N, CA, C and O atoms as CSV, one atom per row, in Angstrom:
chain,resi,resn,atom,element,x,y,z
A,1,VAL,N,N,17.148,3.409,-0.375
A,1,VAL,CA,C,15.638,4.005,0.073
A,1,VAL,C,C,15.249,3.569,1.234
A,1,VAL,O,O,15.652,2.456,1.572
A,2,GLN,N,N,14.466,4.245,2.042
A,2,GLN,CA,C,14.027,3.627,3.143
A,2,GLN,C,C,12.614,4.096,3.384
A,2,GLN,O,O,12.372,5.254,3.042
A,3,LEU,N,N,11.505,3.284,3.992
A,3,LEU,CA,C,10.254,3.774,3.949
A,3,LEU,C,C,9.662,3.395,5.182
A,3,LEU,O,O,9.739,2.215,5.524
A,4,VAL,N,N,9.074,4.238,5.910
A,4,VAL,CA,C,8.165,4.345,7.280
A,4,VAL,C,C,6.866,4.418,7.063
A,4,VAL,O,O,6.384,5.399,6.497
A,5,GLU,N,N,6.112,3.374,7.490
A,5,GLU,CA,C,4.791,3.445,7.547
A,5,GLU,C,C,4.386,3.948,8.736
A,5,GLU,O,O,4.978,3.560,9.743
A,6,SER,N,N,3.223,4.977,8.866
A,6,SER,CA,C,2.409,5.188,10.200
A,6,SER,C,C,0.817,5.382,9.862
A,6,SER,O,O,0.396,5.604,8.727
A,7,GLY,N,N,0.138,5.282,10.836
A,7,GLY,CA,C,-1.066,5.635,10.712
A,7,GLY,C,C,-2.058,4.398,11.236
A,7,GLY,O,O,-3.202,4.717,11.557
A,8,GLY,N,N,-1.735,3.265,11.314
A,8,GLY,CA,C,-2.496,2.206,11.780
A,8,GLY,C,C,-3.261,2.246,13.012
A,8,GLY,O,O,-3.002,3.155,13.800
A,9,GLY,N,N,-4.060,1.501,13.269
A,9,GLY,CA,C,-4.528,1.360,14.706
A,9,GLY,C,C,-6.010,0.551,14.678
A,9,GLY,O,O,-6.416,0.019,13.644
A,10,LEU,N,N,-6.672,0.529,15.787
A,10,LEU,CA,C,-8.020,0.060,15.935
A,10,LEU,C,C,-9.178,1.024,15.405
A,10,LEU,O,O,-9.207,2.236,15.614
A,11,VAL,N,N,-10.017,0.383,14.770
A,11,VAL,CA,C,-11.169,1.070,14.493
A,11,VAL,C,C,-12.558,0.284,14.243
A,11,VAL,O,O,-12.427,-0.923,14.041
A,12,GLN,N,N,-13.628,0.709,14.232
A,12,GLN,CA,C,-14.889,-0.223,14.279
A,12,GLN,C,C,-15.381,-0.277,12.899
A,12,GLN,O,O,-15.360,0.712,12.166
A,13,ALA,N,N,-15.802,-1.370,12.556
A,13,ALA,CA,C,-16.380,-1.553,11.309
A,13,ALA,C,C,-16.912,-0.361,10.471
A,13,ALA,O,O,-17.694,0.351,11.100
A,14,GLY,N,N,-16.722,-0.072,9.494
A,14,GLY,CA,C,-17.660,1.214,8.755
A,14,GLY,C,C,-16.537,2.403,9.159
A,14,GLY,O,O,-16.811,3.578,8.919
A,15,GLY,N,N,-15.688,2.157,9.575
A,15,GLY,CA,C,-14.837,3.802,10.133
A,15,GLY,C,C,-13.605,3.608,8.988
A,15,GLY,O,O,-13.481,2.741,8.122
A,16,SER,N,N,-12.801,4.683,9.307
A,16,SER,CA,C,-11.776,5.231,8.309
A,16,SER,C,C,-10.384,5.115,8.917
A,16,SER,O,O,-10.297,5.168,10.144
A,17,LEU,N,N,-9.288,4.963,8.180
A,17,LEU,CA,C,-8.026,5.083,8.689
A,17,LEU,C,C,-7.275,5.709,7.240
A,17,LEU,O,O,-7.553,5.568,6.049
A,18,ARG,N,N,-6.206,6.454,7.956
A,18,ARG,CA,C,-5.157,6.878,6.366
A,18,ARG,C,C,-3.656,6.211,7.052
A,18,ARG,O,O,-3.352,6.323,8.239
A,19,LEU,N,N,-3.114,5.750,6.364
A,19,LEU,CA,C,-1.960,5.287,6.440
A,19,LEU,C,C,-1.130,6.140,5.422
A,19,LEU,O,O,-1.338,6.447,4.248
A,20,SER,N,N,-0.172,6.395,6.246
A,20,SER,CA,C,1.204,6.994,5.526
A,20,SER,C,C,2.504,6.155,5.263
A,20,SER,O,O,2.887,5.308,6.070
A,21,CYS,N,N,3.086,6.401,4.227
A,21,CYS,CA,C,4.549,5.817,3.872
A,21,CYS,C,C,5.210,6.962,3.286
A,21,CYS,O,O,4.899,7.635,2.304
A,22,ALA,N,N,6.399,7.067,4.261
A,22,ALA,CA,C,7.245,8.156,3.921
A,22,ALA,C,C,8.608,7.779,3.439
A,22,ALA,O,O,9.413,7.168,4.143
A,23,ALA,N,N,8.809,8.116,2.365
A,23,ALA,CA,C,9.845,7.456,1.644
A,23,ALA,C,C,11.307,8.486,1.640
A,23,ALA,O,O,11.009,9.662,1.433
A,24,SER,N,N,12.495,8.293,1.791
A,24,SER,CA,C,13.821,9.012,1.838
A,24,SER,C,C,14.113,9.312,0.680
A,24,SER,O,O,15.092,10.052,0.589
A,25,ARG,N,N,13.409,8.878,-0.677
A,25,ARG,CA,C,13.246,9.417,-1.704
A,25,ARG,C,C,12.341,9.133,-2.695
A,25,ARG,O,O,12.233,7.915,-2.845
A,26,PHE,N,N,11.651,9.776,-3.428
A,26,PHE,CA,C,10.376,9.313,-4.333
A,26,PHE,C,C,10.633,9.798,-5.696
A,26,PHE,O,O,10.053,10.824,-6.052
A,27,THR,N,N,11.374,9.234,-6.452
A,27,THR,CA,C,11.828,9.779,-8.011
A,27,THR,C,C,10.611,9.508,-8.919
A,27,THR,O,O,9.600,8.833,-8.725
A,28,TYR,N,N,10.991,10.189,-9.892
A,28,TYR,CA,C,9.838,10.085,-11.093
A,28,TYR,C,C,9.826,8.622,-11.593
A,28,TYR,O,O,8.678,8.243,-11.826
A,29,ASP,N,N,10.666,7.804,-11.795
A,29,ASP,CA,C,10.305,6.364,-11.966
A,29,ASP,C,C,10.044,5.447,-10.975
A,29,ASP,O,O,9.920,4.262,-11.282
A,30,ASP,N,N,9.932,5.836,-9.748
A,30,ASP,CA,C,9.556,4.945,-8.688
A,30,ASP,C,C,7.872,4.952,-8.862
A,30,ASP,O,O,7.179,5.794,-9.433
A,31,ALA,N,N,7.429,3.612,-8.108
A,31,ALA,CA,C,6.154,3.352,-7.581
A,31,ALA,C,C,6.032,2.906,-6.305
A,31,ALA,O,O,7.117,2.645,-5.786
A,32,ILE,N,N,5.122,2.741,-5.660
A,32,ILE,CA,C,4.898,2.496,-4.331
A,32,ILE,C,C,3.797,1.916,-3.934
A,32,ILE,O,O,2.721,2.501,-3.812
A,33,GLY,N,N,4.029,0.549,-3.673
A,33,GLY,CA,C,2.516,-0.336,-3.530
A,33,GLY,C,C,2.360,-0.594,-2.053
A,33,GLY,O,O,3.289,-0.634,-1.246
A,34,TRP,N,N,0.987,-0.776,-1.772
A,34,TRP,CA,C,0.649,-1.143,-0.074
A,34,TRP,C,C,0.445,-2.655,-0.387
A,34,TRP,O,O,0.056,-3.122,-1.457
A,35,PHE,N,N,0.770,-3.315,0.712
A,35,PHE,CA,C,0.181,-4.721,1.005
A,35,PHE,C,C,-0.227,-4.796,2.276
A,35,PHE,O,O,0.000,-3.953,3.144
A,36,ARG,N,N,-0.868,-5.864,2.410
A,36,ARG,CA,C,-1.112,-6.456,3.600
A,36,ARG,C,C,-1.227,-7.972,4.065
A,36,ARG,O,O,-1.515,-8.908,3.319
A,37,GLN,N,N,-0.956,-8.053,5.404
A,37,GLN,CA,C,-0.669,-9.871,5.512
A,37,GLN,C,C,-1.515,-9.881,6.814
A,37,GLN,O,O,-1.335,-9.151,7.789
A,38,ALA,N,N,-2.487,-10.853,6.659
A,38,ALA,CA,C,-3.404,-11.168,7.775
A,38,ALA,C,C,-2.891,-12.564,8.305
A,38,ALA,O,O,-2.154,-13.265,7.612
A,39,PRO,N,N,-3.277,-12.906,9.460
A,39,PRO,CA,C,-2.585,-13.837,10.282
A,39,PRO,C,C,-3.099,-15.354,9.262
A,39,PRO,O,O,-4.181,-15.646,8.754
A,40,GLY,N,N,-1.958,-15.960,9.282
A,40,GLY,CA,C,-2.075,-17.273,8.319
A,40,GLY,C,C,-2.383,-17.345,6.892
A,40,GLY,O,O,-2.667,-18.360,6.256
A,41,LYS,N,N,-2.277,-15.951,6.399
A,41,LYS,CA,C,-2.686,-15.766,4.938
A,41,LYS,C,C,-1.265,-15.211,4.348
A,41,LYS,O,O,-0.424,-14.713,5.097
A,42,GLU,N,N,-1.112,-15.318,3.218
A,42,GLU,CA,C,-0.138,-14.839,2.439
A,42,GLU,C,C,0.006,-13.386,2.297
A,42,GLU,O,O,-1.052,-12.915,2.714
A,43,ARG,N,N,0.825,-12.387,1.897
A,43,ARG,CA,C,0.819,-11.178,1.751
A,43,ARG,C,C,0.166,-10.694,0.486
A,43,ARG,O,O,0.438,-11.199,-0.603
A,44,GLU,N,N,-0.642,-9.775,0.625
A,44,GLU,CA,C,-1.302,-9.637,-0.663
A,44,GLU,C,C,-1.196,-7.906,-1.370
A,44,GLU,O,O,-1.000,-6.925,-0.652
A,45,GLY,N,N,-1.285,-7.868,-2.139
A,45,GLY,CA,C,-1.214,-6.239,-2.721
A,45,GLY,C,C,-2.447,-5.544,-2.874
A,45,GLY,O,O,-3.427,-6.059,-3.412
A,46,VAL,N,N,-2.425,-4.406,-2.421
A,46,VAL,CA,C,-3.936,-3.793,-2.290
A,46,VAL,C,C,-4.241,-2.656,-3.000
A,46,VAL,O,O,-5.360,-2.242,-3.301
A,47,ALA,N,N,-2.954,-2.087,-3.293
A,47,ALA,CA,C,-3.162,-0.700,-4.095
A,47,ALA,C,C,-1.545,-0.309,-4.626
A,47,ALA,O,O,-0.569,-0.950,-4.234
A,48,CYS,N,N,-1.466,0.676,-5.436
A,48,CYS,CA,C,0.147,1.139,-5.957
A,48,CYS,C,C,-0.272,2.449,-6.601
A,48,CYS,O,O,-1.377,2.801,-7.012
A,49,PHE,N,N,0.722,2.985,-6.585
A,49,PHE,CA,C,0.778,4.523,-6.950
A,49,PHE,C,C,2.134,4.465,-7.806
A,49,PHE,O,O,3.244,4.162,-7.369
A,50,ARG,N,N,1.826,4.796,-9.023
A,50,ARG,CA,C,3.171,4.857,-10.144
A,50,ARG,C,C,3.526,6.411,-10.274
A,50,ARG,O,O,2.542,7.073,-10.604
A,51,ASN,N,N,4.394,6.957,-10.140
A,51,ASN,CA,C,4.904,8.360,-9.712
A,51,ASN,C,C,4.866,9.061,-11.175
A,51,ASN,O,O,4.443,10.192,-11.413
A,52,ARG,N,N,5.416,8.110,-12.121
A,52,ARG,CA,C,5.577,9.027,-13.521
A,52,ARG,C,C,4.289,9.446,-14.425
A,52,ARG,O,O,4.328,10.302,-15.309
A,53,ASP,N,N,3.013,8.611,-14.009
A,53,ASP,CA,C,2.103,9.302,-14.674
A,53,ASP,C,C,0.993,9.238,-13.826
A,53,ASP,O,O,-0.071,9.213,-14.445
A,54,ASP,N,N,0.881,9.197,-12.397
A,54,ASP,CA,C,-0.047,9.251,-11.208
A,54,ASP,C,C,-0.819,8.170,-11.647
A,54,ASP,O,O,-2.008,8.422,-11.454
A,55,SER,N,N,-0.616,6.897,-12.237
A,55,SER,CA,C,-1.463,5.892,-12.443
A,55,SER,C,C,-1.808,5.091,-10.898
A,55,SER,O,O,-0.845,4.815,-10.183
A,56,THR,N,N,-3.034,4.788,-10.496
A,56,THR,CA,C,-3.447,4.179,-9.585
A,56,THR,C,C,-3.700,2.970,-9.792
A,56,THR,O,O,-3.998,2.697,-10.955
A,57,TYR,N,N,-3.681,1.981,-8.913
A,57,TYR,CA,C,-4.250,0.394,-9.231
A,57,TYR,C,C,-4.602,-0.045,-7.945
A,57,TYR,O,O,-3.858,0.194,-6.994
A,58,TYR,N,N,-5.906,-0.809,-7.778
A,58,TYR,CA,C,-6.530,-1.430,-6.624
A,58,TYR,C,C,-7.074,-3.092,-6.851
A,58,TYR,O,O,-7.717,-3.572,-7.786
A,59,ALA,N,N,-6.613,-3.646,-5.776
A,59,ALA,CA,C,-7.362,-4.820,-5.792
A,59,ALA,C,C,-8.906,-4.965,-5.666
A,59,ALA,O,O,-9.695,-4.175,-5.146
A,60,ASP,N,N,-9.087,-5.851,-6.111
A,60,ASP,CA,C,-11.003,-5.838,-6.222
A,60,ASP,C,C,-11.594,-5.888,-4.912
A,60,ASP,O,O,-12.726,-5.491,-4.636
A,61,SER,N,N,-10.679,-6.450,-4.044
A,61,SER,CA,C,-11.385,-6.073,-2.670
A,61,SER,C,C,-11.367,-5.111,-1.959
A,61,SER,O,O,-11.931,-5.102,-0.864
A,62,VAL,N,N,-10.626,-3.974,-2.508
A,62,VAL,CA,C,-10.781,-2.779,-1.761
A,62,VAL,C,C,-11.169,-1.490,-2.621
A,62,VAL,O,O,-11.290,-0.334,-2.215
A,63,LYS,N,N,-11.340,-2.017,-3.988
A,63,LYS,CA,C,-12.013,-1.167,-5.160
A,63,LYS,C,C,-13.256,-0.065,-4.424
A,63,LYS,O,O,-14.087,-0.511,-3.632
A,64,GLY,N,N,-13.228,0.977,-4.711
A,64,GLY,CA,C,-14.234,1.889,-4.164
A,64,GLY,C,C,-14.604,2.320,-2.669
A,64,GLY,O,O,-15.628,2.891,-2.296
A,65,ARG,N,N,-13.257,1.804,-1.735
A,65,ARG,CA,C,-13.025,1.783,-0.407
A,65,ARG,C,C,-11.839,2.527,-0.229
A,65,ARG,O,O,-11.825,3.550,0.456
A,66,PHE,N,N,-10.794,2.056,-0.833
A,66,PHE,CA,C,-9.484,2.667,-0.512
A,66,PHE,C,C,-9.083,3.488,-1.837
A,66,PHE,O,O,-9.463,3.353,-3.000
A,67,THR,N,N,-8.233,4.333,-1.281
A,67,THR,CA,C,-7.715,5.675,-2.010
A,67,THR,C,C,-6.256,5.694,-1.991
A,67,THR,O,O,-5.741,5.683,-0.873
A,68,ILE,N,N,-5.608,5.718,-2.852
A,68,ILE,CA,C,-3.789,5.452,-2.737
A,68,ILE,C,C,-3.766,7.321,-3.645
A,68,ILE,O,O,-4.460,7.752,-4.567
A,69,SER,N,N,-2.797,7.892,-2.944
A,69,SER,CA,C,-2.281,9.294,-3.559
A,69,SER,C,C,-0.915,9.564,-2.977
A,69,SER,O,O,-0.411,8.916,-2.060
A,70,SER,N,N,-0.420,10.488,-3.543
A,70,SER,CA,C,1.023,11.090,-3.124
A,70,SER,C,C,1.039,12.378,-2.975
A,70,SER,O,O,0.290,13.199,-3.503
A,71,ASP,N,N,2.161,12.607,-2.029
A,71,ASP,CA,C,2.421,14.096,-1.855
A,71,ASP,C,C,3.876,14.321,-2.259
A,71,ASP,O,O,4.739,14.206,-1.389
A,72,ASN,N,N,4.214,14.632,-3.513
A,72,ASN,CA,C,5.786,14.529,-3.884
A,72,ASN,C,C,6.570,15.592,-3.095
A,72,ASN,O,O,7.780,15.454,-2.917
A,73,ALA,N,N,6.100,16.327,-2.766
A,73,ALA,CA,C,6.895,17.252,-1.660
A,73,ALA,C,C,7.174,16.778,-0.585
A,73,ALA,O,O,8.226,17.143,-0.060
A,74,LYS,N,N,6.563,16.085,-0.103
A,74,LYS,CA,C,6.895,14.971,1.164
A,74,LYS,C,C,7.375,13.649,0.978
A,74,LYS,O,O,7.631,12.905,1.924
A,75,ASN,N,N,7.499,13.345,-0.180
A,75,ASN,CA,C,7.850,12.151,-0.577
A,75,ASN,C,C,7.233,10.990,0.237
A,75,ASN,O,O,7.870,10.116,0.825
A,76,THR,N,N,5.795,11.131,0.171
A,76,THR,CA,C,5.007,10.205,1.039
A,76,THR,C,C,3.702,9.830,0.125
A,76,THR,O,O,3.055,10.647,-0.530
A,77,VAL,N,N,3.494,8.675,0.200
A,77,VAL,CA,C,2.259,8.017,-0.504
A,77,VAL,C,C,1.315,7.665,0.755
A,77,VAL,O,O,1.849,7.220,1.771
A,78,TYR,N,N,-0.080,7.858,0.706
A,78,TYR,CA,C,-0.963,7.573,1.378
A,78,TYR,C,C,-1.864,6.795,1.002
A,78,TYR,O,O,-2.081,6.690,-0.205
A,79,LEU,N,N,-2.677,5.995,2.019
A,79,LEU,CA,C,-3.586,4.965,1.560
A,79,LEU,C,C,-4.820,5.260,2.385
A,79,LEU,O,O,-4.927,4.749,3.500
A,80,GLN,N,N,-5.652,5.965,1.956
A,80,GLN,CA,C,-7.098,6.409,2.666
A,80,GLN,C,C,-7.845,5.233,2.781
A,80,GLN,O,O,-8.034,4.628,1.725
A,81,MET,N,N,-8.280,4.799,3.728
A,81,MET,CA,C,-9.118,3.458,3.854
A,81,MET,C,C,-10.680,3.855,4.381
A,81,MET,O,O,-10.615,4.413,5.477
A,82,ASN,N,N,-11.638,3.755,4.036
A,82,ASN,CA,C,-13.014,4.036,4.175
A,82,ASN,C,C,-13.668,2.669,4.066
A,82,ASN,O,O,-13.366,1.733,3.325
A,83,SER,N,N,-14.623,2.767,4.963
A,83,SER,CA,C,-16.039,1.744,5.052
A,83,SER,C,C,-15.120,0.326,5.216
A,83,SER,O,O,-15.255,-0.676,4.513
A,84,LEU,N,N,-14.191,0.493,6.279
A,84,LEU,CA,C,-13.411,-0.714,6.742
A,84,LEU,C,C,-14.386,-1.637,7.246
A,84,LEU,O,O,-15.401,-1.320,7.867
A,85,LYS,N,N,-13.990,-2.892,6.920
A,85,LYS,CA,C,-14.329,-4.384,7.314
A,85,LYS,C,C,-13.455,-5.283,8.196
A,85,LYS,O,O,-12.237,-5.120,8.113
A,86,PRO,N,N,-13.882,-6.105,8.933
A,86,PRO,CA,C,-13.229,-6.739,9.766
A,86,PRO,C,C,-12.133,-7.788,8.977
A,86,PRO,O,O,-11.211,-8.346,9.572
A,87,GLU,N,N,-12.329,-7.896,7.961
A,87,GLU,CA,C,-11.636,-8.591,6.975
A,87,GLU,C,C,-10.472,-8.025,6.574
A,87,GLU,O,O,-9.503,-8.684,6.197
A,88,ASP,N,N,-10.518,-6.551,6.648
A,88,ASP,CA,C,-9.346,-5.869,6.223
A,88,ASP,C,C,-8.402,-5.761,7.464
A,88,ASP,O,O,-7.439,-5.003,7.352
A,89,THR,N,N,-8.535,-6.273,8.345
A,89,THR,CA,C,-7.464,-6.574,9.454
A,89,THR,C,C,-6.182,-7.075,8.986
A,89,THR,O,O,-6.122,-8.096,8.300
A,90,ALA,N,N,-5.095,-6.369,9.342
A,90,ALA,CA,C,-4.005,-7.082,8.609
A,90,ALA,C,C,-2.678,-6.083,9.130
A,90,ALA,O,O,-2.908,-5.021,9.708
A,91,VAL,N,N,-1.531,-6.467,8.904
A,91,VAL,CA,C,-0.339,-5.741,9.217
A,91,VAL,C,C,-0.290,-4.915,7.712
A,91,VAL,O,O,-0.395,-5.581,6.682
A,92,TYR,N,N,-0.165,-3.798,7.664
A,92,TYR,CA,C,0.030,-3.142,6.305
A,92,TYR,C,C,1.560,-2.631,6.009
A,92,TYR,O,O,2.242,-2.091,6.880
A,93,TYR,N,N,1.967,-2.844,4.803
A,93,TYR,CA,C,3.238,-2.721,4.437
A,93,TYR,C,C,3.307,-1.917,3.109
A,93,TYR,O,O,2.491,-2.127,2.212
A,94,CYS,N,N,4.312,-0.976,2.999
A,94,CYS,CA,C,4.354,-0.183,1.750
A,94,CYS,C,C,5.985,-0.740,1.202
A,94,CYS,O,O,6.975,-1.062,1.859
A,95,ALA,N,N,5.800,-0.695,0.074
A,95,ALA,CA,C,7.264,-1.345,-0.604
A,95,ALA,C,C,7.467,-0.514,-2.081
A,95,ALA,O,O,6.526,0.020,-2.667
A,96,LEU,N,N,8.748,-0.509,-2.527
A,96,LEU,CA,C,8.889,-0.036,-3.745
A,96,LEU,C,C,8.412,-1.329,-4.709
A,96,LEU,O,O,8.627,-2.505,-4.418
A,97,ASP,N,N,7.711,-0.856,-5.933
A,97,ASP,CA,C,6.947,-1.914,-6.646
A,97,ASP,C,C,7.170,-1.417,-7.923
A,97,ASP,O,O,6.264,-0.795,-8.478
A,98,TYR,N,N,8.451,-1.630,-8.587
A,98,TYR,CA,C,8.485,-1.016,-10.299
A,98,TYR,C,C,7.422,-1.315,-11.188
A,98,TYR,O,O,7.080,-2.455,-11.502
A,99,GLU,N,N,6.824,-0.086,-11.651
A,99,GLU,CA,C,5.847,-0.081,-12.493
A,99,GLU,C,C,4.595,-0.779,-12.066
A,99,GLU,O,O,3.661,-1.123,-12.790
A,100,CYS,N,N,4.737,-0.943,-10.677
A,100,CYS,CA,C,3.404,-1.623,-9.906
A,100,CYS,C,C,3.073,-2.791,-10.568
A,100,CYS,O,O,1.930,-3.075,-10.928
A,101,THR,N,N,4.173,-3.552,-10.753
A,101,THR,CA,C,4.537,-5.079,-11.495
A,101,THR,C,C,3.550,-5.955,-10.632
A,101,THR,O,O,2.558,-6.501,-11.114
A,102,VAL,N,N,3.977,-6.047,-9.111
A,102,VAL,CA,C,3.624,-6.962,-8.472
A,102,VAL,C,C,2.223,-6.944,-8.000
A,102,VAL,O,O,1.643,-8.026,-7.918
A,103,VAL,N,N,1.644,-5.925,-7.701
A,103,VAL,CA,C,0.522,-5.444,-7.207
A,103,VAL,C,C,-0.629,-5.811,-8.546
A,103,VAL,O,O,-1.732,-6.353,-8.483
A,104,THR,N,N,0.016,-5.357,-9.557
A,104,THR,CA,C,-1.016,-5.540,-10.810
A,104,THR,C,C,-1.034,-6.876,-11.646
A,104,THR,O,O,-2.008,-7.266,-12.291
A,105,LYS,N,N,0.372,-7.627,-11.531
A,105,LYS,CA,C,0.691,-8.863,-12.200
A,105,LYS,C,C,1.146,-9.974,-11.585
A,105,LYS,O,O,1.372,-10.963,-12.283
A,106,LEU,N,N,1.302,-10.009,-10.578
A,106,LEU,CA,C,2.281,-11.054,-9.811
A,106,LEU,C,C,1.817,-11.282,-8.582
A,106,LEU,O,O,2.433,-10.846,-7.609
A,107,PRO,N,N,0.668,-11.995,-8.448
A,107,PRO,CA,C,0.285,-12.200,-6.982
A,107,PRO,C,C,1.455,-13.162,-6.365
A,107,PRO,O,O,1.964,-13.982,-7.130
A,108,GLY,N,N,1.851,-13.099,-5.159
A,108,GLY,CA,C,2.891,-13.685,-4.619
A,108,GLY,C,C,4.421,-13.407,-4.967
A,108,GLY,O,O,5.413,-13.985,-4.523
A,109,GLY,N,N,4.328,-12.210,-6.018
A,109,GLY,CA,C,5.616,-11.769,-6.368
A,109,GLY,C,C,6.246,-10.711,-5.416
A,109,GLY,O,O,7.248,-10.041,-5.664
A,110,TYR,N,N,5.443,-10.671,-4.211
A,110,TYR,CA,C,5.886,-9.719,-3.335
A,110,TYR,C,C,7.409,-10.058,-2.388
A,110,TYR,O,O,7.979,-9.332,-1.573
A,111,LYS,N,N,7.765,-11.446,-2.871
A,111,LYS,CA,C,8.955,-12.078,-2.225
A,111,LYS,C,C,10.061,-11.482,-2.979
A,111,LYS,O,O,11.170,-11.352,-2.461
A,112,TYR,N,N,9.794,-11.094,-4.248
A,112,TYR,CA,C,11.111,-10.425,-4.938
A,112,TYR,C,C,11.200,-9.022,-4.819
A,112,TYR,O,O,12.046,-8.448,-5.504
A,113,LEU,N,N,10.406,-8.314,-3.997
A,113,LEU,CA,C,10.586,-6.954,-3.762
A,113,LEU,C,C,11.485,-6.824,-2.440
A,113,LEU,O,O,11.289,-7.459,-1.404
A,114,GLU,N,N,12.466,-5.925,-2.648
A,114,GLU,CA,C,13.569,-5.683,-1.818
A,114,GLU,C,C,13.211,-4.550,-0.637
A,114,GLU,O,O,13.448,-4.749,0.555
A,115,VAL,N,N,12.663,-3.448,-1.113
A,115,VAL,CA,C,12.627,-2.329,-0.076
A,115,VAL,C,C,11.151,-2.485,0.501
A,115,VAL,O,O,10.173,-2.552,-0.243
A,116,TRP,N,N,11.069,-2.539,1.928
A,116,TRP,CA,C,10.022,-2.509,2.453
A,116,TRP,C,C,10.015,-1.439,3.759
A,116,TRP,O,O,11.062,-1.082,4.298
A,117,GLY,N,N,8.823,-1.030,4.142
A,117,GLY,CA,C,8.865,-0.590,5.763
A,117,GLY,C,C,8.766,-1.681,6.550
A,117,GLY,O,O,8.850,-2.882,6.295
A,118,GLN,N,N,8.480,-0.786,8.032
A,118,GLN,CA,C,8.411,-2.027,8.945
A,118,GLN,C,C,6.881,-2.363,9.151
A,118,GLN,O,O,6.601,-2.952,10.195
A,119,GLY,N,N,5.951,-2.084,8.354
A,119,GLY,CA,C,4.700,-2.254,8.790
A,119,GLY,C,C,3.887,-1.595,9.793
A,119,GLY,O,O,4.402,-1.022,10.752
A,120,THR,N,N,2.387,-1.669,9.569
A,120,THR,CA,C,1.653,-1.119,10.682
A,120,THR,C,C,0.390,-1.799,10.890
A,120,THR,O,O,-0.232,-2.289,9.946
A,121,GLN,N,N,0.001,-1.847,12.052
A,121,GLN,CA,C,-1.148,-2.928,12.214
A,121,GLN,C,C,-2.428,-2.076,12.191
A,121,GLN,O,O,-2.619,-1.042,12.831
A,122,VAL,N,N,-3.326,-2.730,11.287
A,122,VAL,CA,C,-4.580,-2.212,11.129
A,122,VAL,C,C,-5.702,-3.047,11.849
A,122,VAL,O,O,-5.849,-4.151,11.324
A,123,THR,N,N,-6.444,-2.827,12.805
A,123,THR,CA,C,-7.552,-3.766,13.059
A,123,THR,C,C,-8.737,-3.490,13.127
A,123,THR,O,O,-8.963,-2.510,13.836
A,124,VAL,N,N,-9.796,-4.067,12.570
A,124,VAL,CA,C,-11.138,-3.485,12.456
A,124,VAL,C,C,-12.166,-4.421,13.156
A,124,VAL,O,O,-12.509,-5.527,12.741
A,125,SER,N,N,-12.594,-3.813,14.261
A,125,SER,CA,C,-13.521,-4.756,14.942
A,125,SER,C,C,-14.931,-4.635,14.404
A,125,SER,O,O,-15.337,-3.734,13.668
A,126,SER,N,N,-15.668,-5.730,14.900
A,126,SER,CA,C,-17.084,-5.911,14.039
A,126,SER,C,C,-18.044,-5.310,15.203
A,126,SER,O,O,-19.260,-5.235,15.023
């Protein structure tokens, strides 16, 4: 499986961006998580979409502001980011995260995920 992110950029605080994660395949049993890594900080999970039941999960820091969704016809998972803050500035990555386990239960567990996109930079200016 290959993942390709797009949609990053520079935006002012309070603005919005939509990130896309296009997968070469996205099957019933797959789940895709969005992660981010700011300079000098560890990579953290921010949201996850589980395909088999359309379950979604969010980190507390983005709840109410970010929305994850899927277009199965396009094998693409989106991350709509609203009300962006300077602290959202990071490189955003998508990854296959079986059952959304890392995003929901294993902080730091991103090291065990094997399939990642190349990342896309999001910069929020104050």
